[in-house]
Amino acid sequence: MNAINAITIALSKGRIFEETLPLLAAAGIVPSENPEQSRKLIIGTNRPDVRVVIVRASDVPTYVQYGAADLGIAGKDVLLEHGGTGLYQPLDLKIAKCRLCVAAPVGFDYAAAVRRGARLRIATKYIQTAREHFAAKGVHVDLIKLYGSMELAPLAGLADAIVDLVSSGGTLKANNLTEVEEIMPISSRLVVNQASLKMKRDLLQPVIDSFAGAVQ
Ligand code: ATP
Ligand code: MG
């Protein structure tokens, strides 16, 4: 764990950082730099005892699990894949909202393929969540792990369908794909290191309470 009298918050760049700023402000915390402009990975704040570390979205739970960060903000998608070991998840922050979906090329009859009991090739970054979803539905799948640009997989002949996050559907549409099944709604959660919460409750609880008050 890091310093006993200070707080480290793990955030990812982009929409999570942007949408977290109002929550931090409600807790009286203002980062001194924007990670989009700065290349710094450790960012100070107006409070000498609070710092922000900028990590890959999927690495946020790991930093918090091992106590390298006391708090973090991560999508439910990321938390399900991580498993949540060692993490206290007190709050749905209702930011970075989207949904996890099955998407297939326009014209591919997904429902008919499922009814036939066809074995489907599914490309995704979300192997664990996809495995559970298709197992619960009794759909036979071969899962192919990708790290990004899932939309390309059906177009290039790598997979029949993908499991990916969708918000407007614009990226699917641009690639001639369509949503064929919603798996679950997604939003970002506050995660807290369990040992930190015990040892630094006087520092952490007011931040957690301010976040709770600021969630609409
Ligand atoms: P990287 O871009 O570094 O590979 P990433 O793609 O996981 O990481 P982002 O695209 O910034 O990172 O997504 C971070 C989180 O924001 C996701 O885990 C998810 O919870 C949420 N998210 C992703 N896509 C959307 C979207 N289209 N709309 C709203 N929230 C989204
Ligand atoms: Mg991304």
Short mmCIF file of N, CA and C and ligand atoms in Angstrom, two decimals, residues 13 15-16 56-57 75 77-78 96-98 125 165 167 186 188, ligand 1:
data_model
loop_
_atom_site.label_atom_id
_atom_site.label_comp_id
_atom_site.label_asym_id
_atom_site.label_seq_id
_atom_site.Cartn_x
_atom_site.Cartn_y
_atom_site.Cartn_z
N LYS A 13 -7.46 7.55 -19.06
CA LYS A 13 -7.65 8.75 -19.89
C LYS A 13 -8.97 8.65 -20.63
N ARG A 15 -12.88 9.19 -21.71
CA ARG A 15 -14.21 9.50 -21.15
C ARG A 15 -14.28 9.30 -19.65
N ILE A 16 -13.57 8.31 -19.11
CA ILE A 16 -13.66 8.10 -17.66
C ILE A 16 -13.03 9.28 -16.92
N ARG A 56 -4.06 2.29 -18.04
CA ARG A 56 -4.96 1.69 -19.02
C ARG A 56 -6.26 1.29 -18.32
N ALA A 57 -7.42 1.49 -18.99
CA ALA A 57 -8.72 1.21 -18.36
C ALA A 57 -8.75 -0.19 -17.73
N GLY A 75 -14.98 0.53 -15.63
CA GLY A 75 -16.24 0.07 -16.21
C GLY A 75 -16.61 -1.32 -15.68
N ASP A 77 -17.65 -3.65 -17.40
CA ASP A 77 -17.06 -4.58 -18.37
C ASP A 77 -15.68 -5.04 -17.90
N VAL A 78 -14.87 -4.06 -17.49
CA VAL A 78 -13.51 -4.33 -17.04
C VAL A 78 -13.52 -5.11 -15.71
N ALA A 96 -19.85 6.98 -18.08
CA ALA A 96 -19.36 6.14 -19.19
C ALA A 96 -20.35 5.01 -19.47
N LYS A 97 -21.60 5.41 -19.65
CA LYS A 97 -22.66 4.41 -19.86
C LYS A 97 -22.65 3.90 -21.30
N CYS A 98 -22.83 2.62 -21.44
CA CYS A 98 -22.97 2.00 -22.74
C CYS A 98 -23.57 0.63 -22.50
N LYS A 125 -12.88 -8.89 -26.75
CA LYS A 125 -11.92 -8.58 -25.69
C LYS A 125 -12.45 -9.15 -24.37
N LEU A 165 -18.66 -3.30 -26.70
CA LEU A 165 -19.44 -2.21 -26.11
C LEU A 165 -20.02 -1.36 -27.21
N SER A 167 -22.41 2.32 -27.73
CA SER A 167 -23.22 3.40 -27.14
C SER A 167 -24.17 3.93 -28.20
N ILE A 186 -23.86 -1.25 -19.14
CA ILE A 186 -22.54 -1.02 -18.52
C ILE A 186 -22.45 0.43 -18.04
N SER A 188 -19.64 2.87 -15.13
CA SER A 188 -18.40 2.76 -14.36
C SER A 188 -18.67 2.78 -12.86
P1 ATP B 1 -7.77 1.30 -24.64
O1 ATP B 1 -8.43 2.33 -25.53
O2 ATP B 1 -6.61 1.82 -23.86
O3 ATP B 1 -7.55 -0.01 -25.31
P2 ATP B 1 -10.33 0.87 -23.63
O4 ATP B 1 -10.77 0.82 -25.05
O5 ATP B 1 -10.77 -0.20 -22.70
O6 ATP B 1 -8.80 0.96 -23.49
P3 ATP B 1 -11.88 3.25 -23.40
O7 ATP B 1 -12.33 3.07 -24.80
O8 ATP B 1 -11.46 4.59 -22.92
O9 ATP B 1 -10.70 2.28 -23.02
O10 ATP B 1 -13.03 2.71 -22.46
C1 ATP B 1 -12.89 2.79 -21.07
C2 ATP B 1 -14.20 2.37 -20.46
O11 ATP B 1 -15.23 3.26 -20.86
C3 ATP B 1 -14.66 0.97 -20.89
O12 ATP B 1 -14.13 -0.01 -20.06
C4 ATP B 1 -16.17 1.10 -20.77
O13 ATP B 1 -16.60 0.83 -19.45
C5 ATP B 1 -16.42 2.55 -21.11
N1 ATP B 1 -16.75 2.68 -22.54
C6 ATP B 1 -16.13 2.12 -23.58
N2 ATP B 1 -16.72 2.45 -24.75
C7 ATP B 1 -17.73 3.25 -24.43
C8 ATP B 1 -18.72 3.95 -25.19
N3 ATP B 1 -18.77 3.85 -26.52
N4 ATP B 1 -19.58 4.73 -24.52
C9 ATP B 1 -19.53 4.86 -23.20
N5 ATP B 1 -18.63 4.19 -22.42
C10 ATP B 1 -17.75 3.42 -23.03
#
